Short mmCIF file of C-alpha atoms in Angstrom, two decimals:
data_model
loop_
_atom_site.label_atom_id
_atom_site.label_comp_id
_atom_site.label_asym_id
_atom_site.label_seq_id
_atom_site.Cartn_x
_atom_site.Cartn_y
_atom_site.Cartn_z
CA UNK P 1 0.00 0.01 -0.01
CA UNK P 2 2.87 2.34 0.73
CA UNK P 3 4.16 1.95 -2.87
CA UNK P 4 0.75 2.85 -4.32
CA UNK P 5 0.49 5.88 -2.03
CA UNK P 6 3.99 7.01 -3.06
CA UNK P 7 3.17 6.66 -6.77
CA UNK P 8 -0.07 8.63 -6.36
CA UNK P 9 1.76 11.37 -4.45
CA UNK P 10 4.44 11.53 -7.17
CA UNK P 11 1.70 11.92 -9.79
CA UNK P 12 0.13 14.77 -7.80
CA UNK P 13 3.52 16.53 -7.52
CA UNK P 14 4.16 16.07 -11.26
CA UNK P 15 0.75 17.43 -12.29
CA UNK P 16 1.11 20.38 -9.89
CA UNK P 17 4.49 21.30 -11.38
CA UNK P 18 3.24 20.74 -14.93
CA UNK P 19 0.22 23.00 -14.26
CA UNK P 20 2.47 25.69 -12.75
CA UNK P 21 4.72 25.57 -15.81
CA UNK P 22 1.81 25.70 -18.28
CA UNK P 23 -0.28 28.34 -16.45
CA UNK P 24 1.66 31.35 -17.86
CA UNK P 25 0.88 29.97 -21.32
CA UNK P 26 -2.82 29.82 -20.43
CA UNK P 27 -2.75 26.03 -20.77
CA UNK P 28 -3.88 23.26 -18.47
CA UNK P 29 -2.24 19.89 -18.47
CA UNK P 30 -5.31 18.44 -20.19
CA UNK P 31 -5.06 21.06 -22.99
CA UNK P 32 -1.34 20.33 -23.31
CA UNK P 33 -2.12 16.60 -23.75
CA UNK P 34 -4.64 17.35 -26.49
CA UNK P 35 -2.19 19.70 -28.25
CA UNK P 36 0.46 16.99 -28.15
CA UNK P 37 -1.96 14.48 -29.65
CA UNK P 38 -2.92 16.95 -32.40
CA UNK P 39 0.70 17.76 -33.17
CA UNK P 40 1.28 14.09 -34.00
CA UNK P 41 -1.82 13.85 -36.20
CA UNK P 42 -1.39 13.96 -39.97
CA UNK P 43 -4.30 16.28 -40.74
CA UNK P 44 -4.39 18.57 -37.70
CA UNK P 45 -7.50 16.89 -36.34
CA UNK P 46 -8.52 13.81 -34.41
CA UNK P 47 -12.05 12.63 -33.60
CA UNK P 48 -12.94 13.26 -29.95
CA UNK P 49 -13.41 9.49 -29.70
CA UNK P 50 -9.74 8.88 -30.56
CA UNK P 51 -8.58 11.68 -28.28
CA UNK P 52 -10.71 10.20 -25.53
CA UNK P 53 -9.35 6.72 -26.22
CA UNK P 54 -5.74 7.96 -26.07
CA UNK P 55 -6.43 9.94 -22.90
CA UNK P 56 -8.51 7.03 -21.52
CA UNK P 57 -11.83 8.91 -21.54
CA UNK P 58 -15.00 7.31 -22.87
CA UNK P 59 -16.12 9.88 -25.45
CA UNK P 60 -19.74 8.76 -25.38
CA UNK P 61 -19.85 9.53 -21.63
CA UNK P 62 -18.55 13.13 -21.78
CA UNK P 63 -21.18 15.28 -20.05
CA UNK P 64 -19.38 18.61 -19.75
CA UNK P 65 -16.96 20.49 -22.00
CA UNK P 66 -15.45 23.31 -19.96
CA UNK P 67 -15.49 26.77 -21.47
CA UNK P 68 -12.34 27.42 -23.46
CA UNK P 69 -11.46 23.74 -23.80
CA UNK P 70 -10.62 24.24 -27.47
CA UNK P 71 -9.39 27.83 -27.19
CA UNK P 72 -6.06 28.69 -28.84
CA UNK P 73 -5.99 25.43 -30.80
CA UNK P 74 -5.46 26.91 -34.29
CA UNK P 75 -4.12 23.49 -35.37
CA UNK P 76 -7.58 22.02 -34.70
CA UNK P 77 -9.56 21.93 -37.93
CA UNK P 78 -12.44 19.61 -37.00
CA UNK P 79 -14.32 18.67 -33.83
CA UNK P 80 -15.99 15.28 -34.10
CA UNK P 81 -18.35 13.94 -31.43
CA UNK P 82 -19.20 10.27 -30.89
CA UNK P 83 -22.74 9.75 -32.18
CA UNK P 84 -23.59 7.91 -28.95
CA UNK P 85 -22.86 10.94 -26.78
CA UNK P 86 -26.06 11.99 -25.00
CA UNK P 87 -25.04 15.64 -24.51
CA UNK P 88 -23.04 16.81 -27.51
CA UNK P 89 -23.05 16.51 -31.31
CA UNK P 90 -21.00 17.86 -34.18
CA UNK P 91 -21.77 18.93 -37.75
CA UNK P 92 -19.30 20.05 -40.38
CA UNK P 93 -16.56 19.90 -37.73
CA UNK P 94 -18.27 22.26 -35.27
CA UNK P 95 -19.31 21.36 -31.68
CA UNK P 96 -22.99 21.72 -30.69
CA UNK P 97 -25.27 20.61 -27.91
CA UNK P 98 -27.07 17.37 -28.65
CA UNK P 99 -30.04 19.04 -30.41
CA UNK P 100 -27.85 21.57 -32.26
CA UNK P 101 -29.64 24.56 -30.81
CA UNK P 102 -26.44 25.83 -29.17
CA UNK P 103 -23.24 26.30 -31.19
CA UNK P 104 -20.55 25.71 -28.57
CA UNK P 105 -17.24 25.90 -30.45
CA UNK P 106 -15.84 26.14 -33.93
CA UNK P 107 -12.33 24.71 -34.31
CA UNK P 108 -9.62 27.37 -34.39
CA UNK P 109 -8.24 26.04 -37.66
CA UNK P 110 -11.53 26.39 -39.52
CA UNK P 111 -11.04 28.34 -42.74
CA UNK P 112 -13.18 29.99 -45.36
CA UNK P 113 -16.91 30.53 -44.92
CA UNK P 114 -19.32 28.94 -42.45
CA UNK P 115 -23.11 29.07 -42.33
CA UNK P 116 -24.63 28.51 -38.90
CA UNK P 117 -27.41 25.88 -39.18
CA UNK P 118 -31.01 27.07 -38.97
CA UNK P 119 -31.57 24.95 -35.82
CA UNK P 120 -29.13 27.11 -33.81
CA UNK P 121 -30.78 29.59 -31.47
CA UNK P 122 -27.75 30.54 -29.43
CA UNK P 123 -24.00 30.92 -30.02
CA UNK P 124 -21.69 30.19 -27.09
CA UNK P 125 -19.29 32.78 -25.72
CA UNK P 126 -16.06 32.80 -27.73
CA UNK P 127 -17.43 30.11 -30.05
CA UNK P 128 -15.33 31.48 -32.90
CA UNK P 129 -12.33 32.48 -30.79
CA UNK P 130 -8.98 32.01 -32.62
CA UNK P 131 -10.70 31.23 -35.95
CA UNK P 132 -8.32 33.61 -37.74
CA UNK P 133 -8.68 31.86 -41.13
CA UNK P 134 -12.49 32.07 -41.07
CA UNK P 135 -13.43 34.81 -43.58
CA UNK P 136 -17.24 34.81 -43.38
CA UNK P 137 -19.93 33.56 -40.95
CA UNK P 138 -23.57 33.55 -41.99
CA UNK P 139 -25.87 33.79 -38.99
CA UNK P 140 -29.37 32.34 -39.35
CA UNK P 141 -32.55 34.17 -38.36
CA UNK P 142 -33.18 31.95 -35.32
CA UNK P 143 -30.14 33.21 -33.42
#
């Protein structure tokens, strides 16, 4: 039991130091892990299911995506949600609530034009943050 306790304490110390190092860069350790996964991807995107698998998270069971989770990820070109997820969905690489009435986040690497679906009634705070290559957004009449 002492070995397990020592290993857990070492992990806590490591995460604390990693968070302290990343904090000035406005990154959490979780964001850093996602960035590292994306940096090794060929296309600049990975389905959330694969990210979850690599980070040992069941993508279908995600119930909360913290604000700013995908902020400053200009390498991210597509957000894909597991179809079995009860809380979130994606369409054309953009993250929505399950019923697509709330547009939560566009990927920072999205480029060109984007038309917000007619089902969307609300756009989340900073939903298009860091989308520097996005040249045009068409907002539907339901927003």
